[in-house]
Amino acid sequence: NAGVTQTPKFQVLKTGQSMTLQCAQDMNHEYMSWYRQDPGMGLRLIHYSVGAGITDQGEVPNGYNVSRSTTEDFPLRLLSAAPSQTSVYFCASRSNRRRGGYNEQFFGPGTRLTVL
Amino acid sequence: KNQVEQSPQSLIILEGKNCTLQCNYTVSPFSNLRWYKQDTGRGPVSLTIMTFSENTKSNRRYTATLDADTKQSSLHITASQLSDSASYICVVSAHGGSQGNLIFGKGTKLSVKP
């Protein structure tokens, strides 16, 4: 299993540009989510999905869109990039089946985004 | 408000020494507590997950404790190695199953020096 994969690893955008961060998992996990990580702050949830065709907003959803057309893929779209979106973005997935009372969450390697 | 506080913010120790990282939480209703290790430039990797009924859990040189009464957890690292240099993140899950029920601490940055 490749686990959770993310592309690209690095990206530089100009203010106003749009782009899509890709995320894929091969573990057949129902739950997928996007987080951003900024210096001095904990990981913050942007959007999440509990299954194909179902998405919901997290703590900081403004400026981002998501869709979940397949179980494997969960892309994150920046519609009009702003400097405040400079951050490291992590995708994560987990099963909805619990083992021993919990279900482990797996993170991707991250995408480092800079918006000029 | 559900919160997870970690201390210290950063820590420097010599190789071979032990250290303990703290996590206090005010998450309710509590489901489980997780410790992650995040190497620089990488995604977090799970070290241990503890449910309400578990007081101590070990994973190689890492030992996590949980006191559900005082809402405190600790991560003890024994005989530290240079590869232990990383950020350690405490995450508390509230009952409900939603992805939004994972509350993240800001992490403790550990540096192990030779």
Tab-separated table of C-alpha atoms in Angstrom:
chain	number	residue	atom	x	y	z
A	1	ASN	CA	0.000	0.000	0.000
A	2	ALA	CA	1.230	3.485	-0.839
A	3	GLY	CA	-0.928	4.900	1.977
A	4	VAL	CA	-1.876	8.566	1.568
A	5	THR	CA	-0.169	10.389	-1.291
A	6	GLN	CA	-0.186	14.112	-2.040
A	7	THR	CA	0.922	16.146	-5.034
A	8	PRO	CA	2.597	18.483	-5.555
A	9	LYS	CA	5.138	18.544	-2.733
A	10	PHE	CA	5.870	22.253	-3.225
A	11	GLN	CA	3.962	25.011	-5.012
A	12	VAL	CA	4.359	28.753	-5.442
A	13	LEU	CA	1.365	30.794	-6.594
A	14	LYS	CA	0.656	34.421	-7.269
A	15	THR	CA	-2.254	36.126	-5.551
A	16	GLY	CA	-5.464	35.404	-7.435
A	17	GLN	CA	-4.294	32.223	-9.111
A	18	SER	CA	-6.212	28.987	-8.656
A	19	MET	CA	-4.909	25.486	-8.212
A	20	THR	CA	-5.822	22.006	-7.007
A	21	LEU	CA	-3.943	20.023	-4.397
A	22	GLN	CA	-4.269	16.326	-5.050
A	23	CYS	CA	-4.768	13.628	-2.411
A	24	ALA	CA	-5.232	9.902	-2.915
A	25	GLN	CA	-5.375	6.880	-0.612
A	26	ASP	CA	-5.336	3.172	-1.431
A	27	MET	CA	-6.590	1.823	1.900
A	28	ASN	CA	-10.304	2.011	1.005
A	29	HIS	CA	-10.865	4.463	3.860
A	30	GLU	CA	-14.226	6.169	4.150
A	31	TYR	CA	-13.020	9.282	5.972
A	32	MET	CA	-10.725	11.776	4.266
A	33	SER	CA	-9.813	15.256	5.421
A	34	TRP	CA	-7.667	18.278	4.690
A	35	TYR	CA	-5.714	20.207	7.302
A	36	ARG	CA	-3.458	23.214	7.225
A	37	GLN	CA	-0.509	23.650	9.551
A	38	ASP	CA	0.871	27.077	10.353
A	39	PRO	CA	3.805	27.964	12.643
A	40	GLY	CA	2.816	28.063	16.309
A	41	MET	CA	-0.610	26.601	15.641
A	42	GLY	CA	-2.030	23.128	15.728
A	43	LEU	CA	-3.373	21.405	12.657
A	44	ARG	CA	-6.656	22.987	11.634
A	45	LEU	CA	-9.375	21.166	9.730
A	46	ILE	CA	-10.380	22.721	6.393
A	47	HIS	CA	-12.854	20.230	4.900
A	48	TYR	CA	-13.629	16.581	5.369
A	49	SER	CA	-15.568	13.764	3.745
A	50	VAL	CA	-17.214	10.710	5.286
A	51	GLY	CA	-17.616	8.957	1.953
A	52	ALA	CA	-17.893	9.421	-1.794
A	53	GLY	CA	-20.309	12.215	-2.630
A	54	ILE	CA	-20.375	13.592	0.938
A	55	THR	CA	-18.306	16.544	2.123
A	56	ASP	CA	-18.520	18.986	5.012
A	57	GLN	CA	-16.775	22.092	6.296
A	58	GLY	CA	-14.224	22.103	9.046
A	59	GLU	CA	-12.839	24.898	11.173
A	60	VAL	CA	-11.307	27.037	8.386
A	61	PRO	CA	-13.137	26.347	5.091
A	62	ASN	CA	-13.197	29.828	3.527
A	63	GLY	CA	-11.342	30.067	0.218
A	64	TYR	CA	-11.273	26.318	-0.329
A	65	ASN	CA	-13.507	23.850	-2.172
A	66	VAL	CA	-13.529	20.064	-2.125
A	67	SER	CA	-15.315	17.223	-3.869
A	68	ARG	CA	-15.290	13.462	-3.384
A	69	SER	CA	-16.309	11.637	-6.526
A	70	THR	CA	-14.439	8.424	-5.636
A	71	THR	CA	-13.394	6.717	-2.414
A	72	GLU	CA	-9.724	7.095	-3.329
A	73	ASP	CA	-9.430	10.783	-4.238
A	74	PHE	CA	-10.113	13.991	-2.322
A	75	PRO	CA	-8.770	17.089	-4.122
A	76	LEU	CA	-8.603	20.509	-2.462
A	77	ARG	CA	-9.187	23.536	-4.670
A	78	LEU	CA	-7.989	27.054	-4.014
A	79	LEU	CA	-10.283	29.297	-6.024
A	80	SER	CA	-8.337	32.567	-5.781
A	81	ALA	CA	-5.137	32.205	-3.795
A	82	ALA	CA	-4.318	34.763	-1.093
A	83	PRO	CA	-1.100	35.251	0.918
A	84	SER	CA	-3.028	34.120	4.027
A	85	GLN	CA	-3.245	30.681	2.435
A	86	THR	CA	0.515	30.243	2.588
A	87	SER	CA	0.808	27.102	4.691
A	88	VAL	CA	1.598	23.404	4.737
A	89	TYR	CA	-1.395	21.295	3.750
A	90	PHE	CA	-1.921	17.747	4.944
A	91	CYS	CA	-4.420	15.217	3.697
A	92	ALA	CA	-5.462	12.384	6.010
A	93	SER	CA	-7.631	9.310	5.853
A	94	ARG	CA	-9.091	6.747	8.250
A	95	SER	CA	-11.498	3.873	8.213
A	96	ASN	CA	-14.898	4.140	9.881
A	97	ARG	CA	-14.371	0.653	11.307
A	98	ARG	CA	-12.951	0.728	14.816
A	99	ARG	CA	-10.280	-1.653	16.068
A	100	GLY	CA	-10.055	-1.838	19.816
A	101	GLY	CA	-12.288	1.191	20.243
A	102	TYR	CA	-10.586	3.595	17.847
A	103	ASN	CA	-9.644	4.057	14.203
A	104	GLU	CA	-6.185	5.248	13.330
A	105	GLN	CA	-5.728	8.265	11.070
A	106	PHE	CA	-2.997	8.282	8.442
A	107	PHE	CA	-1.471	11.479	7.100
A	108	GLY	CA	0.074	12.250	3.741
A	109	PRO	CA	3.542	13.839	3.394
A	110	GLY	CA	2.154	17.356	2.920
A	111	THR	CA	2.158	20.103	0.287
A	112	ARG	CA	4.070	23.281	1.081
A	113	LEU	CA	2.254	26.204	-0.567
A	114	THR	CA	3.529	29.763	-0.861
A	115	VAL	CA	1.282	32.526	-2.171
A	116	LEU	CA	3.091	35.692	-3.228
B	1	LYS	CA	-14.571	24.960	24.628
B	2	ASN	CA	-12.648	21.817	23.686
B	3	GLN	CA	-8.925	22.460	24.005
B	4	VAL	CA	-5.635	20.569	24.086
B	5	GLU	CA	-2.623	22.209	25.723
B	6	GLN	CA	0.893	20.819	25.416
B	7	SER	CA	4.006	21.634	27.384
B	8	PRO	CA	6.748	22.475	27.060
B	9	GLN	CA	6.580	24.269	23.726
B	10	SER	CA	10.140	23.140	22.981
B	11	LEU	CA	12.762	21.020	24.668
B	12	ILE	CA	16.455	20.320	24.136
B	13	ILE	CA	18.041	17.223	25.653
B	14	LEU	CA	21.272	15.280	25.245
B	15	GLU	CA	21.326	11.959	23.452
B	16	GLY	CA	20.710	9.076	25.830
B	17	LYS	CA	18.694	11.117	28.314
B	18	ASN	CA	15.023	10.620	29.127
B	19	CYS	CA	12.293	13.218	28.781
B	20	THR	CA	8.578	13.635	29.423
B	21	LEU	CA	6.119	15.656	27.383
B	22	GLN	CA	2.801	16.800	28.824
B	23	CYS	CA	-0.698	17.106	27.403
B	24	ASN	CA	-3.702	18.565	29.245
B	25	TYR	CA	-7.129	18.567	27.679
B	26	THR	CA	-10.627	19.855	28.262
B	27	VAL	CA	-12.383	17.743	25.628
B	28	SER	CA	-15.776	16.295	26.426
B	29	PRO	CA	-17.142	13.727	25.955
B	30	PHE	CA	-13.761	12.023	25.738
B	31	SER	CA	-13.247	9.167	23.290
B	32	ASN	CA	-9.506	8.612	22.915
B	33	LEU	CA	-6.136	10.359	23.022
B	34	ARG	CA	-3.428	10.032	20.386
B	35	TRP	CA	0.228	10.929	20.268
B	36	TYR	CA	1.812	11.642	16.892
B	37	LYS	CA	5.435	12.158	15.901
B	38	GLN	CA	6.088	14.645	13.110
B	39	ASP	CA	9.560	14.782	11.586
B	40	THR	CA	10.551	18.039	9.907
B	41	GLY	CA	9.014	18.250	6.442
B	42	ARG	CA	6.904	15.124	6.912
B	43	GLY	CA	3.348	14.273	7.894
B	44	PRO	CA	2.431	13.179	11.430
B	45	VAL	CA	2.810	9.480	12.214
B	46	SER	CA	0.849	7.780	14.974
B	47	LEU	CA	2.813	6.609	18.030
B	48	THR	CA	-0.002	5.459	20.262
B	49	ILE	CA	-3.738	5.712	20.797
B	50	MET	CA	-5.306	5.382	24.253
B	51	THR	CA	-8.934	4.907	25.172
B	52	PHE	CA	-10.631	5.846	28.426
B	53	SER	CA	-9.828	2.548	30.115
B	54	GLU	CA	-6.105	2.518	29.308
B	55	ASN	CA	-3.655	4.071	31.797
B	56	THR	CA	-0.343	3.189	30.176
B	57	LYS	CA	0.705	2.142	26.714
B	58	SER	CA	4.204	1.517	25.375
B	59	ASN	CA	5.626	1.546	21.878
B	60	ARG	CA	9.321	0.686	21.927
B	61	ARG	CA	11.041	3.563	23.820
B	62	TYR	CA	7.836	5.612	23.990
B	63	THR	CA	5.479	5.231	26.961
B	64	ALA	CA	2.228	7.154	27.104
B	65	THR	CA	0.139	7.567	30.233
B	66	LEU	CA	-3.419	8.751	30.566
B	67	ASP	CA	-5.260	10.016	33.632
B	68	ALA	CA	-8.854	10.494	32.532
B	69	ASP	CA	-9.832	11.914	35.929
B	70	THR	CA	-7.381	14.828	35.775
B	71	LYS	CA	-7.530	14.954	31.960
B	72	GLN	CA	-3.793	14.685	31.604
B	73	SER	CA	-1.502	12.594	29.447
B	74	SER	CA	2.254	12.294	29.222
B	75	LEU	CA	4.655	10.857	26.683
B	76	HIS	CA	7.887	9.545	28.157
B	77	ILE	CA	10.852	8.917	25.874
B	78	THR	CA	13.543	6.648	27.242
B	79	ALA	CA	17.199	6.685	26.199
B	80	SER	CA	16.666	9.332	23.560
B	81	GLN	CA	18.244	9.065	20.126
B	82	LEU	CA	19.057	11.719	17.552
B	83	SER	CA	16.198	10.370	15.443
B	84	ASP	CA	13.763	11.332	18.211
B	85	SER	CA	14.220	14.973	17.200
B	86	ALA	CA	10.747	15.930	15.978
B	87	SER	CA	7.506	17.591	16.989
B	88	TYR	CA	5.177	15.529	19.137
B	89	ILE	CA	1.498	16.261	18.789
B	90	CYS	CA	-1.243	15.313	21.234
B	91	VAL	CA	-4.701	14.831	19.693
B	92	VAL	CA	-7.889	14.197	21.632
B	93	SER	CA	-10.967	12.713	20.023
B	94	ALA	CA	-14.444	13.531	21.251
B	95	HIS	CA	-17.317	11.101	20.905
B	96	GLY	CA	-19.439	11.542	17.819
B	97	GLY	CA	-17.368	10.069	14.998
B	98	SER	CA	-17.166	13.278	12.978
B	99	GLN	CA	-13.788	14.300	11.632
B	100	GLY	CA	-14.327	17.652	13.322
B	101	ASN	CA	-14.148	15.963	16.710
B	102	LEU	CA	-10.345	15.614	16.603
B	103	ILE	CA	-8.792	18.381	18.709
B	104	PHE	CA	-5.089	19.010	18.014
B	105	GLY	CA	-2.497	20.414	20.385
B	106	LYS	CA	0.179	22.770	19.058
B	107	GLY	CA	2.908	20.238	19.649
B	108	THR	CA	6.190	20.043	21.554
B	109	LYS	CA	9.348	20.436	19.502
B	110	LEU	CA	12.040	18.089	20.803
B	111	SER	CA	15.685	18.465	19.838
B	112	VAL	CA	18.107	15.714	20.791
B	113	LYS	CA	21.739	16.835	20.699
B	114	PRO	CA	24.810	14.549	20.521
